[in-house]
Coordinates of N, CA, C and O in Angstrom, one line a residue:
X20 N 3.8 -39.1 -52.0 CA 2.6 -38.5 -52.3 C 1.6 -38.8 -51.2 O 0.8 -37.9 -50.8
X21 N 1.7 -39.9 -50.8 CA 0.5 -40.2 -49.3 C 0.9 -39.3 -48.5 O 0.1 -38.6 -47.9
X22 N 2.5 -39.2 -48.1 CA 2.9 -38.5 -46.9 C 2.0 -36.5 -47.1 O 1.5 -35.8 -46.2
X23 N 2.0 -36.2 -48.6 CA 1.6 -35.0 -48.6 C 0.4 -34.9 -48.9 O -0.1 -33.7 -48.8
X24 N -0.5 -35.9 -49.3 CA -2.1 -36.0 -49.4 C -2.5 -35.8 -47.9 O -3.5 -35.2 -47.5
X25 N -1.1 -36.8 -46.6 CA -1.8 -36.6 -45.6 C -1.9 -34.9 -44.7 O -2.6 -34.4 -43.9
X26 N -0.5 -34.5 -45.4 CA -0.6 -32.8 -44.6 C -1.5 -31.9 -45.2 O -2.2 -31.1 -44.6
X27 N -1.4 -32.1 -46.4 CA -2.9 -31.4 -47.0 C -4.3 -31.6 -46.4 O -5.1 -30.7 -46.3
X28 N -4.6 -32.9 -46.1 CA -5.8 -33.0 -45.0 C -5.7 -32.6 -44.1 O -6.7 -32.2 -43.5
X29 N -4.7 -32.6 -43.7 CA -4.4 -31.7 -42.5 C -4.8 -30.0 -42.4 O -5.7 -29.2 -41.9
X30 N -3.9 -30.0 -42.9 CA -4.3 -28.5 -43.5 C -6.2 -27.8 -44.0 O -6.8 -26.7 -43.7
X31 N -6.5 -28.6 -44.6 CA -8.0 -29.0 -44.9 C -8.9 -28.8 -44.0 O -9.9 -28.1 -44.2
X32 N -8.5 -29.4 -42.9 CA -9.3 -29.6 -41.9 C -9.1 -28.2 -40.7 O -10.0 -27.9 -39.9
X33 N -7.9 -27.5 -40.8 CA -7.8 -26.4 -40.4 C -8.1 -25.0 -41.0 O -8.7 -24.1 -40.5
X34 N -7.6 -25.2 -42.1 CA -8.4 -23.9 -43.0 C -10.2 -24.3 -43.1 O -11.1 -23.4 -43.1
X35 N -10.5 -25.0 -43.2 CA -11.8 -25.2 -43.2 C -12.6 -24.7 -42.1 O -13.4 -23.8 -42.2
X36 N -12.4 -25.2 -41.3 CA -12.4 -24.8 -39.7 C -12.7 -23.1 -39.6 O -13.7 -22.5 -39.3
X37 N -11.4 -22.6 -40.0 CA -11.5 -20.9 -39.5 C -11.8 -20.1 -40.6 O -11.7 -18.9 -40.5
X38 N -12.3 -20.9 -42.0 CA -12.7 -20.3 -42.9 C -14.2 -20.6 -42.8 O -14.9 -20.2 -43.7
X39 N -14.7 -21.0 -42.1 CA -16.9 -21.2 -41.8 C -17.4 -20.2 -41.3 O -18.6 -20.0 -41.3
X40 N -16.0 -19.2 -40.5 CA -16.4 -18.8 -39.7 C -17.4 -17.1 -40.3 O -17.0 -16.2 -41.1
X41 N -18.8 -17.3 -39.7 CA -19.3 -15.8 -40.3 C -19.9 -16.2 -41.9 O -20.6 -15.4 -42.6
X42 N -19.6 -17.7 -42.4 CA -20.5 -17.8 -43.9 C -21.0 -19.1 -43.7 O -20.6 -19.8 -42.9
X43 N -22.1 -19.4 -44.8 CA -22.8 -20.5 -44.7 C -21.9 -21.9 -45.5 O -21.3 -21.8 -46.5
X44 N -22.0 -22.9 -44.8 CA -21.5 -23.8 -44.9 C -21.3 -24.5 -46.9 O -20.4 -25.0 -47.6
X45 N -22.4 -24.2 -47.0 CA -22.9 -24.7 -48.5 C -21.8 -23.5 -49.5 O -21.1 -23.8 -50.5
X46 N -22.0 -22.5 -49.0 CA -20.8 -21.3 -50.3 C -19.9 -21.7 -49.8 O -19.3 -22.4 -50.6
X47 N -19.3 -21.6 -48.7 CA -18.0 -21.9 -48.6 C -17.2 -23.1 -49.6 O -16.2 -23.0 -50.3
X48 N -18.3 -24.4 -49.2 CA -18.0 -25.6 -50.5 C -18.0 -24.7 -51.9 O -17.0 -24.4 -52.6
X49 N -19.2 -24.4 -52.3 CA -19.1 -23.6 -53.3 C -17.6 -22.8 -53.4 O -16.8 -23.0 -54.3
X50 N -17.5 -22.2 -52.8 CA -16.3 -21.1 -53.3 C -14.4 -22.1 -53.3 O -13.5 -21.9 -54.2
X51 N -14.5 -22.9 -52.1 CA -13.7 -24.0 -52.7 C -13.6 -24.7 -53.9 O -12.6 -24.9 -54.6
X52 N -14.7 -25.2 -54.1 CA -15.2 -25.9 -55.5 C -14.4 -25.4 -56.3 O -13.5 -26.2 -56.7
X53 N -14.4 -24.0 -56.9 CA -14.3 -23.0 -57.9 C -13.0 -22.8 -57.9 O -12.4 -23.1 -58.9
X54 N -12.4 -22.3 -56.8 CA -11.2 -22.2 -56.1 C -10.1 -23.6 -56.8 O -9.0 -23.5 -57.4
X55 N -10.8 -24.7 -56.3 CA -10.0 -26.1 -57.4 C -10.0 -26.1 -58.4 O -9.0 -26.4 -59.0
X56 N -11.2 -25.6 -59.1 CA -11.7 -26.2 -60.5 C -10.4 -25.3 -61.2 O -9.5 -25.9 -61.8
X57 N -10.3 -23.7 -60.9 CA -9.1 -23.1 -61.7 C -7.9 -23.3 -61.4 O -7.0 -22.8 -62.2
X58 N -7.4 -24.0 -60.4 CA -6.2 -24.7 -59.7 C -5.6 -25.1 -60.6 O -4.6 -24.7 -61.3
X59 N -6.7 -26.2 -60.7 CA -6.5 -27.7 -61.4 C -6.0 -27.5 -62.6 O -4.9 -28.0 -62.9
X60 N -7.1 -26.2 -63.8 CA -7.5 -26.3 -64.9 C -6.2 -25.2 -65.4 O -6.1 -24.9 -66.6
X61 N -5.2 -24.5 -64.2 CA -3.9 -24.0 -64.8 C -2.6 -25.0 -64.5 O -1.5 -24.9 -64.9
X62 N -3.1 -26.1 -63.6 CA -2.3 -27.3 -63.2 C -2.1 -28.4 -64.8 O -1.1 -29.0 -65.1
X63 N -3.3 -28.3 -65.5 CA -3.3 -29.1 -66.4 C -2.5 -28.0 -67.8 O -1.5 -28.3 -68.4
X64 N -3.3 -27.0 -67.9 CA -2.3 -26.4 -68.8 C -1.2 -26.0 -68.8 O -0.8 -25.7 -69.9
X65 N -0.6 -25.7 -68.0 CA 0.6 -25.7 -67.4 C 1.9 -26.8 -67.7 O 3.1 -26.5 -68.0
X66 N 1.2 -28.0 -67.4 CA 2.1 -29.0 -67.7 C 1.8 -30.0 -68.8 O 2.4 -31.0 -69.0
X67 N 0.7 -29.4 -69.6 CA 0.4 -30.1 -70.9 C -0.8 -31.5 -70.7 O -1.5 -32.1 -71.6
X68 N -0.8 -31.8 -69.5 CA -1.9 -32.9 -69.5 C -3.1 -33.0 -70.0 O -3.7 -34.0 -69.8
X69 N -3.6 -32.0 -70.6 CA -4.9 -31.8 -71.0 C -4.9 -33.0 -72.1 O -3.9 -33.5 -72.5
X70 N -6.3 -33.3 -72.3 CA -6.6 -34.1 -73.6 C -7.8 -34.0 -74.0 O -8.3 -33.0 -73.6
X71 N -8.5 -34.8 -74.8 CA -9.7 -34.7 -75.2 C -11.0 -35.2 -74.4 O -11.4 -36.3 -74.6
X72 N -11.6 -34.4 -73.4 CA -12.7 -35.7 -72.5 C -13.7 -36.2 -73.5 O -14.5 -37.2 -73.2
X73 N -13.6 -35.8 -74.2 CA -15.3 -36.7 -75.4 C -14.5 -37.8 -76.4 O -15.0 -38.2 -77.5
X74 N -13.0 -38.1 -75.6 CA -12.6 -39.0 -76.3 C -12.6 -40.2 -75.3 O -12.3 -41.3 -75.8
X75 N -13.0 -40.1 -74.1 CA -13.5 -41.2 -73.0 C -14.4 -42.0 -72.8 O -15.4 -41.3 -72.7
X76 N -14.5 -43.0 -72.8 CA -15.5 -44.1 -73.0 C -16.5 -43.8 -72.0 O -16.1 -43.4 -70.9
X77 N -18.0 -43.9 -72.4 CA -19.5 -43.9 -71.6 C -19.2 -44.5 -70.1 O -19.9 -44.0 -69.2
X78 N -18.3 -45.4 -69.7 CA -18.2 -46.0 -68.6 C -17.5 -45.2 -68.0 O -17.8 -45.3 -66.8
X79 N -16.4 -44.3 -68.3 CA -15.3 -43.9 -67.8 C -15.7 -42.9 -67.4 O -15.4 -42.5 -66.2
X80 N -16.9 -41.8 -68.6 CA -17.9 -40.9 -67.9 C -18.5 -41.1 -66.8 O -18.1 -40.4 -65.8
X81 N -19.6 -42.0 -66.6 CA -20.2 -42.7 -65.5 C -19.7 -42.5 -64.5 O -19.9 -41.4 -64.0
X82 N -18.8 -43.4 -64.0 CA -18.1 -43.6 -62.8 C -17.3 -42.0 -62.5 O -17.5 -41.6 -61.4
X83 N -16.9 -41.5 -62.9 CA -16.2 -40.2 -63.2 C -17.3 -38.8 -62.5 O -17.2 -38.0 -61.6
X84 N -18.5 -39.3 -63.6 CA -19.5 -38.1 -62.8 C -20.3 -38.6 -61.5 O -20.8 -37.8 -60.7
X85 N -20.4 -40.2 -61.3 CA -20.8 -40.9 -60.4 C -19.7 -40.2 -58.7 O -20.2 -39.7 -57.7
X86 N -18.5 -40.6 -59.0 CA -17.3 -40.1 -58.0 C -17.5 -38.4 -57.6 O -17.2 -38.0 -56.5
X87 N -17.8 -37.5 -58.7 CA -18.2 -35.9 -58.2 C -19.3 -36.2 -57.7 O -19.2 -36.0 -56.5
X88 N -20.4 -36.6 -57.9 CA -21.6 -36.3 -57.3 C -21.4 -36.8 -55.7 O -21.8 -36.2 -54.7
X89 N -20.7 -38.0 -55.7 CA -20.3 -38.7 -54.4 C -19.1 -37.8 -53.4 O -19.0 -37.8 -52.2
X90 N -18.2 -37.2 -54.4 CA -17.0 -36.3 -53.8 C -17.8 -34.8 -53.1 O -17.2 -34.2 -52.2
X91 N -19.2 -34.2 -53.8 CA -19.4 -33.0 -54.0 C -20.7 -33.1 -52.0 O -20.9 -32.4 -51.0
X92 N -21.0 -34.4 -52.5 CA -22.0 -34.9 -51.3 C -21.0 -34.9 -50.1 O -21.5 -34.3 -49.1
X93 N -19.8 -35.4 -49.8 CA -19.2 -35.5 -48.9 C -18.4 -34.3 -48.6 O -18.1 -34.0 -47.4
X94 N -18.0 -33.4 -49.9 CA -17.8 -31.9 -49.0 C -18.8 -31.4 -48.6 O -18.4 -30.7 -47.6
X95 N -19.7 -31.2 -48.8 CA -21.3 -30.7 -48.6 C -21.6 -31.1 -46.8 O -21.5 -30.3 -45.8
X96 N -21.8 -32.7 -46.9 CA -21.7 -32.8 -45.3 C -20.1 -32.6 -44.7 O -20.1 -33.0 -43.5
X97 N -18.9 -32.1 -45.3 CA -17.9 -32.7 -44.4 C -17.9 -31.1 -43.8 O -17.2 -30.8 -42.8
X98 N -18.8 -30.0 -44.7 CA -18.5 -28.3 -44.3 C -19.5 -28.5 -43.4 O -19.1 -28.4 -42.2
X99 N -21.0 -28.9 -43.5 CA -21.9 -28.9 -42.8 C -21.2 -29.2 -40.9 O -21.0 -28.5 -39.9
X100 N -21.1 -30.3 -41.2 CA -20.6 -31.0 -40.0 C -19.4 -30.1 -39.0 O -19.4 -30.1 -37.8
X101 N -18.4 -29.4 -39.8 CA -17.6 -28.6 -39.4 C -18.5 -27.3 -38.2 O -18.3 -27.0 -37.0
X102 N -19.4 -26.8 -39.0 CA -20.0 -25.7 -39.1 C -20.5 -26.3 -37.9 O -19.9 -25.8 -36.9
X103 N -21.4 -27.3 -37.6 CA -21.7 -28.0 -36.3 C -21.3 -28.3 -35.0 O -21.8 -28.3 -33.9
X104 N -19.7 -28.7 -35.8 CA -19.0 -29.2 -34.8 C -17.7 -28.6 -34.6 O -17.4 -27.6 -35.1
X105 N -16.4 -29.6 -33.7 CA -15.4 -28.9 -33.6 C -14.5 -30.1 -34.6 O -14.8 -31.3 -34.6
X106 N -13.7 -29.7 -35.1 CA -12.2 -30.3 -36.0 C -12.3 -31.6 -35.3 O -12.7 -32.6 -35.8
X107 N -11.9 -31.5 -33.8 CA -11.7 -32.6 -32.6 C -12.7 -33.5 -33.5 O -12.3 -34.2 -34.4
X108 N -14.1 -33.6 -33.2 CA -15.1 -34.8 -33.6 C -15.3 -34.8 -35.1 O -16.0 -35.6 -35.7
X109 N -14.7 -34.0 -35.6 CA -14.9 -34.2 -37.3 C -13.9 -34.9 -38.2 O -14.1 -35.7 -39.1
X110 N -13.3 -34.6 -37.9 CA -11.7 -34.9 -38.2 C -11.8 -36.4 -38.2 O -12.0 -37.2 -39.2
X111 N -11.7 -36.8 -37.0 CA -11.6 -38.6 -36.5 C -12.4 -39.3 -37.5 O -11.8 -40.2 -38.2
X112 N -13.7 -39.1 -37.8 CA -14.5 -39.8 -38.4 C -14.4 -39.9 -40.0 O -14.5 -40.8 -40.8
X113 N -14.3 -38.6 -40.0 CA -13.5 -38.5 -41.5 C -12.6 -39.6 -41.9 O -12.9 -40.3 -42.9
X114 N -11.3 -39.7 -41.0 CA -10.3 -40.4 -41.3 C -10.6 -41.7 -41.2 O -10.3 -42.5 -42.0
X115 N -11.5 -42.2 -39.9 CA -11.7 -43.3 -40.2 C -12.2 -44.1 -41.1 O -12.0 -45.3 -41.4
X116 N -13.4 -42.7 -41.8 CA -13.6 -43.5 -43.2 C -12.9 -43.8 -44.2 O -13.1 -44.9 -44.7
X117 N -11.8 -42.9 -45.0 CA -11.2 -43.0 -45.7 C -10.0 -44.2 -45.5 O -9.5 -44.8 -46.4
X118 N -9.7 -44.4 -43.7 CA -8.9 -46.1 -43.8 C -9.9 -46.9 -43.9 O -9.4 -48.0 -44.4
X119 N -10.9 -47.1 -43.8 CA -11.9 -48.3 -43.9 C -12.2 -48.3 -45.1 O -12.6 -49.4 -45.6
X120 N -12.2 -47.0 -46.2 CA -12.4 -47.6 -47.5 C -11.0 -47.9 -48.4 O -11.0 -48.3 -49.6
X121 N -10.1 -47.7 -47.6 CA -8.9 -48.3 -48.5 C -8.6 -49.4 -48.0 O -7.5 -49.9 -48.3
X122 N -9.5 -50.0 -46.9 CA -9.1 -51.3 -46.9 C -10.1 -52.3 -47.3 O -10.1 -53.5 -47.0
X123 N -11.0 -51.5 -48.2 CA -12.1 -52.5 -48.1 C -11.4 -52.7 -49.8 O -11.9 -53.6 -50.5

């Protein structure tokens, strides 16, 4: 699963790239966003994982909507930044965060 989380970022970082091109950075997230949310939400019915969310504990909420607001801020700048820059300088920094927070 790491080996294909990592080609999918891969990929991520390329379709992102030549998909900015000619729209504003903010819809693009937006239209991604939306793009997952129904992925996901025939990913779950599909294979039956669905369950009850109002049967999750206040904490589990928290942290949960704490992690989107934190996930929604980092696509926000990770399109921004794209839009700015090239894959080359975006990319690197990216990754280095994501090993510095799995090592911390």
């Amino acid at each position: 699963m790491a080996l294909l989380s990592a080609v999918f970022a891969a990929l991520t970082t390329f379709f992102a790239k030549v998909g900015l091109k000619g729209v504003d950075s903010d819809l693009a997230t937006l239209i991604r966003t939306v793009v997952i949310v129904f992925v996901l939400g025939a990913f779950i019915a599909l294979t039956g994982k669905g369950s009850n969310p109002f049967a999750l504990s206040g904490q589990t909420w928290l942290f949960l909507v704490l992690s989107a607001l934190a996930t929604g801020a980092s696509w926000v700048a990770y399109f921004r930044a794209f839009k700015l820059g090239t894959a080359a300088q975006v990319a690197p920094v990216n990754i280095a965060y994501h090993v510095g927070a799995l090592e911390a």
